[in-house]
PDB file of N, CA and C in Angstrom:
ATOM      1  N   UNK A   1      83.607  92.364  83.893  1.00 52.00           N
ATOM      2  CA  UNK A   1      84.781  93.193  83.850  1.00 52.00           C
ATOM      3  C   UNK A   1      85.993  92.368  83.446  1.00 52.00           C
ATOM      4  N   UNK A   2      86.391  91.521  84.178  1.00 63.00           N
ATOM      5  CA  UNK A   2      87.037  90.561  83.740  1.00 63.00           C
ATOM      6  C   UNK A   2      88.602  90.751  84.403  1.00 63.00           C
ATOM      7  N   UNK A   3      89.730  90.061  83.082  1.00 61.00           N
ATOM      8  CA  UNK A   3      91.081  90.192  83.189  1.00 61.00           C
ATOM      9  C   UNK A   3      91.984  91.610  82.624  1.00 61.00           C
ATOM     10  N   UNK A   4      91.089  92.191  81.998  1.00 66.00           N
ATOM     11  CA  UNK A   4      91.204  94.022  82.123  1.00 66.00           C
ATOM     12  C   UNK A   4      90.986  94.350  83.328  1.00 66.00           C
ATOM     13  N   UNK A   5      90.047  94.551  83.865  1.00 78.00           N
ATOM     14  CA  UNK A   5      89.919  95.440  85.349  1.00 78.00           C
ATOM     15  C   UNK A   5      90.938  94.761  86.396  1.00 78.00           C
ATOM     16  N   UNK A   6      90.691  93.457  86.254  1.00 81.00           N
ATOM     17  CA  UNK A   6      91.616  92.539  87.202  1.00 81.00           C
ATOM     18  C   UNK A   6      93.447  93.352  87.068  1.00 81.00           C
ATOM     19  N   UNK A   7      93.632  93.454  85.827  1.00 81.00           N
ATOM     20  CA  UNK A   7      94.764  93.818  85.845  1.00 81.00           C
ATOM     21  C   UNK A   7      95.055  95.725  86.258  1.00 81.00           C
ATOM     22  N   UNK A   8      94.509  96.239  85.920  1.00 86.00           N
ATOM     23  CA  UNK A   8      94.162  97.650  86.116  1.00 86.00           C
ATOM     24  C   UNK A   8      94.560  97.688  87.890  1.00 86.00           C
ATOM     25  N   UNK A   9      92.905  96.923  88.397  1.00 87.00           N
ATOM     26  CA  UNK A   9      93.660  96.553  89.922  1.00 87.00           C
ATOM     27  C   UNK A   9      94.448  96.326  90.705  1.00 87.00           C
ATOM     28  N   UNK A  10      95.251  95.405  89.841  1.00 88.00           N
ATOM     29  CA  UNK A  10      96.585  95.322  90.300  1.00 88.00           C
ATOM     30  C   UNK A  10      97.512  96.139  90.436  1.00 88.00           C
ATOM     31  N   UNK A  11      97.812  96.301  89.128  1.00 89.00           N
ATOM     32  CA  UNK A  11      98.657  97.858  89.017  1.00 89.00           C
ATOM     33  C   UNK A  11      98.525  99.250  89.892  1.00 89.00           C
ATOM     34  N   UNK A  12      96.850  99.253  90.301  1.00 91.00           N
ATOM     35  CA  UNK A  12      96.802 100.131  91.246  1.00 91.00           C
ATOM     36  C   UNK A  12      97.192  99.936  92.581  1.00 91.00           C
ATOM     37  N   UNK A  13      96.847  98.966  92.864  1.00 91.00           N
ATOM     38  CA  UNK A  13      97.088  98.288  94.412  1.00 91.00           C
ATOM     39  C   UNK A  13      99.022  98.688  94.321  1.00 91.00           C
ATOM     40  N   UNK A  14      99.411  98.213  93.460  1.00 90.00           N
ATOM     41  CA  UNK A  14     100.953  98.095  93.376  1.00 90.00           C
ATOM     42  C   UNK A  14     101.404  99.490  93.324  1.00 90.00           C
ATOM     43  N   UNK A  15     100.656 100.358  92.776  1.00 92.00           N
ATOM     44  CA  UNK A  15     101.235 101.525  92.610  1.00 92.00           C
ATOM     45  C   UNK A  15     101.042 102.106  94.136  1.00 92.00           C
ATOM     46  N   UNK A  16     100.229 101.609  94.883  1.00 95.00           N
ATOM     47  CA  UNK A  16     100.042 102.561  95.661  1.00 95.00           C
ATOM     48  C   UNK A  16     100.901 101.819  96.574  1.00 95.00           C
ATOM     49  N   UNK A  17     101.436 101.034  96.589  1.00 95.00           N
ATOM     50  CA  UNK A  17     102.367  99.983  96.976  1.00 95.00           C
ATOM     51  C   UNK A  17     103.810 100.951  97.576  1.00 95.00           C
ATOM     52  N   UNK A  18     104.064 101.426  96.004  1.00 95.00           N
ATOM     53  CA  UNK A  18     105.099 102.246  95.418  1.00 95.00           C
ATOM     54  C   UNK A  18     105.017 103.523  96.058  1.00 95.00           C
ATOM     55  N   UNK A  19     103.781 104.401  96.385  1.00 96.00           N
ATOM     56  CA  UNK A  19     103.805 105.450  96.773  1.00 96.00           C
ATOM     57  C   UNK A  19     104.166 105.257  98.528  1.00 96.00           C
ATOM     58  N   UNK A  20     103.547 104.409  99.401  1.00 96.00           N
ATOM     59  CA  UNK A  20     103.187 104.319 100.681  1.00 96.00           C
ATOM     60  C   UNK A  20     104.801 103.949 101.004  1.00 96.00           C
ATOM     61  N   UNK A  21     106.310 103.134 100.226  1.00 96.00           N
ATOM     62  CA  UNK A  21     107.132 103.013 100.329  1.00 96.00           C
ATOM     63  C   UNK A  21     108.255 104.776 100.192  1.00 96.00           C
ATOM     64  N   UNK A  22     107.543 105.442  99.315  1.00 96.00           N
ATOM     65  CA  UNK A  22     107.912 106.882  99.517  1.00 96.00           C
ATOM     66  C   UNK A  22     107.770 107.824 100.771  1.00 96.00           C
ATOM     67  N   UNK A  23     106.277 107.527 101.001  1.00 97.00           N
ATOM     68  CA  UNK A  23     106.215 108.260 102.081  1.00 97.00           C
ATOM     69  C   UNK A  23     107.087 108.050 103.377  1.00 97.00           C
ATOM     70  N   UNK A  24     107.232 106.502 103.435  1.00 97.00           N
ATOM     71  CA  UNK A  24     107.640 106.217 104.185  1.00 97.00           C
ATOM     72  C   UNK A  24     109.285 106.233 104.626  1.00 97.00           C
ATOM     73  N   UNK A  25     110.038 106.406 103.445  1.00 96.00           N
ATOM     74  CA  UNK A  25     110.973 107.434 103.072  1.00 96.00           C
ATOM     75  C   UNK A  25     111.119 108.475 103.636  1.00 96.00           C
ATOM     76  N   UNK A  26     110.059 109.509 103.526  1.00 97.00           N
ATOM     77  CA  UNK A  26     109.345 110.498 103.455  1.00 97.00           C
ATOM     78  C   UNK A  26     109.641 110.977 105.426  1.00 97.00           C
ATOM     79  N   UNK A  27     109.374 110.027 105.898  1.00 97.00           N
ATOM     80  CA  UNK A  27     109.155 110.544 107.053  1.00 97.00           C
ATOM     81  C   UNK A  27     110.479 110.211 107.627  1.00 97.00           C
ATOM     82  N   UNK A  28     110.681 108.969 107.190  1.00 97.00           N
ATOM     83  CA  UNK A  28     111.871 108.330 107.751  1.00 97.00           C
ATOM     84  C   UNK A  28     113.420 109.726 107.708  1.00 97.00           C
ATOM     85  N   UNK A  29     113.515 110.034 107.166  1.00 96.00           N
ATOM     86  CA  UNK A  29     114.388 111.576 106.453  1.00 96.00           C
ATOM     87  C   UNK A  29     113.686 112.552 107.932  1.00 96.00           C
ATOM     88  N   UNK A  30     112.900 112.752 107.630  1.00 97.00           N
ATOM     89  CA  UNK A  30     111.912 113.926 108.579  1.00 97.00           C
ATOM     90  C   UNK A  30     112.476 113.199 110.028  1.00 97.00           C
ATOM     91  N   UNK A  31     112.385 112.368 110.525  1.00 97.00           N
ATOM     92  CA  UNK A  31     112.309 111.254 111.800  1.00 97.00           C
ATOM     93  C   UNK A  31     113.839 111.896 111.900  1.00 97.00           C
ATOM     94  N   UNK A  32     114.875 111.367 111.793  1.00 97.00           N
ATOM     95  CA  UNK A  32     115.984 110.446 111.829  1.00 97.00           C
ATOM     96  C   UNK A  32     117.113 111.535 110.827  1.00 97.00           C
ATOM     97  N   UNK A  33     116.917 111.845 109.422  1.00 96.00           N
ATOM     98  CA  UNK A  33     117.885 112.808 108.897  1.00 96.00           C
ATOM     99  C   UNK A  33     118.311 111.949 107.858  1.00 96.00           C
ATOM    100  N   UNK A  34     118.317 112.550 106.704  1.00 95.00           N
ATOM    101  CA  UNK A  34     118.408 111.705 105.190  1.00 95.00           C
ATOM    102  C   UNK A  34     119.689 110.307 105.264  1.00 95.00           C
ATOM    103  N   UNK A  35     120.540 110.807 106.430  1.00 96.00           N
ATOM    104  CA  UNK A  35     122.333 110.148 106.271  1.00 96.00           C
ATOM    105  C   UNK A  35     121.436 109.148 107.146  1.00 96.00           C
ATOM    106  N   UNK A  36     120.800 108.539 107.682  1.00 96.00           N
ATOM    107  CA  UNK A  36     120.427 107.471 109.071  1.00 96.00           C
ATOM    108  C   UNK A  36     120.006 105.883 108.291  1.00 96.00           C
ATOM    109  N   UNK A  37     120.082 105.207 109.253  1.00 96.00           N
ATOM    110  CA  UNK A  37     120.196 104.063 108.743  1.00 96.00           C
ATOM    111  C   UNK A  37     118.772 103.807 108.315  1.00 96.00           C
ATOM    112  N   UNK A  38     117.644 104.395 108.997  1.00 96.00           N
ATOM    113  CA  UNK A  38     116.358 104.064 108.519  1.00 96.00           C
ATOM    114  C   UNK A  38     115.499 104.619 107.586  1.00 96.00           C
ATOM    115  N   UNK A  39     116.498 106.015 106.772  1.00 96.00           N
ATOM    116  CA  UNK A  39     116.119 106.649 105.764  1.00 96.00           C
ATOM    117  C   UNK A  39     116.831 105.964 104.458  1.00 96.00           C
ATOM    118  N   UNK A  40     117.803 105.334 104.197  1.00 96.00           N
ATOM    119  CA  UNK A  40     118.457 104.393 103.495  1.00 96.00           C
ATOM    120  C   UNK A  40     118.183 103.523 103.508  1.00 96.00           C
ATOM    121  N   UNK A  41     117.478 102.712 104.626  1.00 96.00           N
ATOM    122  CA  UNK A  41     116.486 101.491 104.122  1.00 96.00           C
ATOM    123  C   UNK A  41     115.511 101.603 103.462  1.00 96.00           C
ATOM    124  N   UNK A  42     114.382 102.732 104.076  1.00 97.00           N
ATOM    125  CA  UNK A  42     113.536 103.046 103.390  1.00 97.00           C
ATOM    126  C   UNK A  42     113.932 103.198 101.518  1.00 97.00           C
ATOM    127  N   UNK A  43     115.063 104.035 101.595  1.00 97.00           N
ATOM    128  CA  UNK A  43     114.865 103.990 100.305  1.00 97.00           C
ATOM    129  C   UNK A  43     115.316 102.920  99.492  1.00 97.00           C
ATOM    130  N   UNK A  44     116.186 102.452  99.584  1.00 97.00           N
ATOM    131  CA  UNK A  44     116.236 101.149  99.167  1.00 97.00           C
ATOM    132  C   UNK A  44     114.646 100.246  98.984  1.00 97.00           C
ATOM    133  N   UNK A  45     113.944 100.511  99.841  1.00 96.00           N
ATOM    134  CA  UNK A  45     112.793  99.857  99.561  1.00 96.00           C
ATOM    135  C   UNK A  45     111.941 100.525  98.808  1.00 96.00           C
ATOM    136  N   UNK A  46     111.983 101.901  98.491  1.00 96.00           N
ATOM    137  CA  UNK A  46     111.567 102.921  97.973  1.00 96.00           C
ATOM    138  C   UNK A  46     111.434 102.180  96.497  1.00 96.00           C
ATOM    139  N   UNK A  47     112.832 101.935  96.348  1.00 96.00           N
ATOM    140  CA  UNK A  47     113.740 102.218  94.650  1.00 96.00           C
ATOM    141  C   UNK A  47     113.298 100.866  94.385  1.00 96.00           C
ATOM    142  N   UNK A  48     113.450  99.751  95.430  1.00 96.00           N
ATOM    143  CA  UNK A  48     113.086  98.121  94.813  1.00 96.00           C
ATOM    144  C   UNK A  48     111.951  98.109  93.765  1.00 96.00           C
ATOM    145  N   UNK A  49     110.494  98.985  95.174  1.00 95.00           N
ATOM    146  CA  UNK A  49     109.072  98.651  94.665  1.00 95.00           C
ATOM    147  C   UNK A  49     109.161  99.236  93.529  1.00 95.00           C
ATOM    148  N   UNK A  50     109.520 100.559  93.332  1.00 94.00           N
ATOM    149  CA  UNK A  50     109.326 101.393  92.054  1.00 94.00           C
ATOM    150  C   UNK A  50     110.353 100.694  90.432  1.00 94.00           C
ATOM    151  N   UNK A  51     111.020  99.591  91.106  1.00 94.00           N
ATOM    152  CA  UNK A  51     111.597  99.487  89.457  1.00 94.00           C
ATOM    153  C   UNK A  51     111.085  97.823  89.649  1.00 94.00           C
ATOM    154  N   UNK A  52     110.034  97.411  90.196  1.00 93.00           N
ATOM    155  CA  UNK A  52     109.388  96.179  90.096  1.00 93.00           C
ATOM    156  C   UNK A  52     107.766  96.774  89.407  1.00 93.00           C
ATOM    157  N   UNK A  53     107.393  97.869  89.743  1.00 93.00           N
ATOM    158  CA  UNK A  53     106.373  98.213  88.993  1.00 93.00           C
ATOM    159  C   UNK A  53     106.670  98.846  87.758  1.00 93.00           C
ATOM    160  N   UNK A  54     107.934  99.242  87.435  1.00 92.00           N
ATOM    161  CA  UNK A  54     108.431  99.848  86.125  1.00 92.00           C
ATOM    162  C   UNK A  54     108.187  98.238  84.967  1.00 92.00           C
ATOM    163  N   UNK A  55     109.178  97.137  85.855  1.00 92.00           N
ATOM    164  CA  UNK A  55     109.402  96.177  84.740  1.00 92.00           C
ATOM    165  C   UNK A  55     108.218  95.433  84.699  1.00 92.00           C
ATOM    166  N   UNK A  56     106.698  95.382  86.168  1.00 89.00           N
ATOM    167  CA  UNK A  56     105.743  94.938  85.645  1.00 89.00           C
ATOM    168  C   UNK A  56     104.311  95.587  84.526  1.00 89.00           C
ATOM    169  N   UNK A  57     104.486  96.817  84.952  1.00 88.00           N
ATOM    170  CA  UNK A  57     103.160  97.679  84.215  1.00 88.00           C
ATOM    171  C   UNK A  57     103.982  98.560  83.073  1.00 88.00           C
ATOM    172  N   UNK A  58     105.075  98.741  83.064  1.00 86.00           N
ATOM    173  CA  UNK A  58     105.788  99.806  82.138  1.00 86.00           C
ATOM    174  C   UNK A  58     106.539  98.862  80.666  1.00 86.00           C
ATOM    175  N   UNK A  59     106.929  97.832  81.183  1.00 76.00           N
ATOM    176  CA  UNK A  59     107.714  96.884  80.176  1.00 76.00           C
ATOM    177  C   UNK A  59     109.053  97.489  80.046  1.00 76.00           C
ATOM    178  N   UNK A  60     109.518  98.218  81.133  1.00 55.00           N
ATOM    179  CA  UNK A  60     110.927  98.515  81.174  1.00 55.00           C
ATOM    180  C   UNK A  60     111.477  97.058  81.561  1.00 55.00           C
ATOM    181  N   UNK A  61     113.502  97.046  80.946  1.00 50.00           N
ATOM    182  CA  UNK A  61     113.878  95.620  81.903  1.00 50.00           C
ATOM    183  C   UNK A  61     115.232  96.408  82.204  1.00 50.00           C
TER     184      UNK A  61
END
């Protein structure tokens, strides 16, 4: 399989990286109320992962 699948893998692992930082968003809003300090972290961590997988698998900069 090689350094194709290897990379494929990655990207998935990362993406799901990206999603599990949403959810967690996700609840954090649900928990606490979108204005709270732990729904604004979350997203902040939300927005990091998702524009670190943009500039690694997408070739956005």
């Amino acid at each position: 399989m090689g350094l194709f699948s290897d990379k494929n893998a990655n990207r998935s692992a990362h993406g799901n990286e990206v999603i599990e930082a949403i959810a967690d968003y996700s609840r954090a809003v649900q928990e606490h109320g979108s204005q709270s300090f732990e729904a604004k972290a979350a997203s902040l961590i939300a927005d990091e992962k998702g524009m670190e997988f943009e500039r690694r698998y997408l070739n956005r900069h």
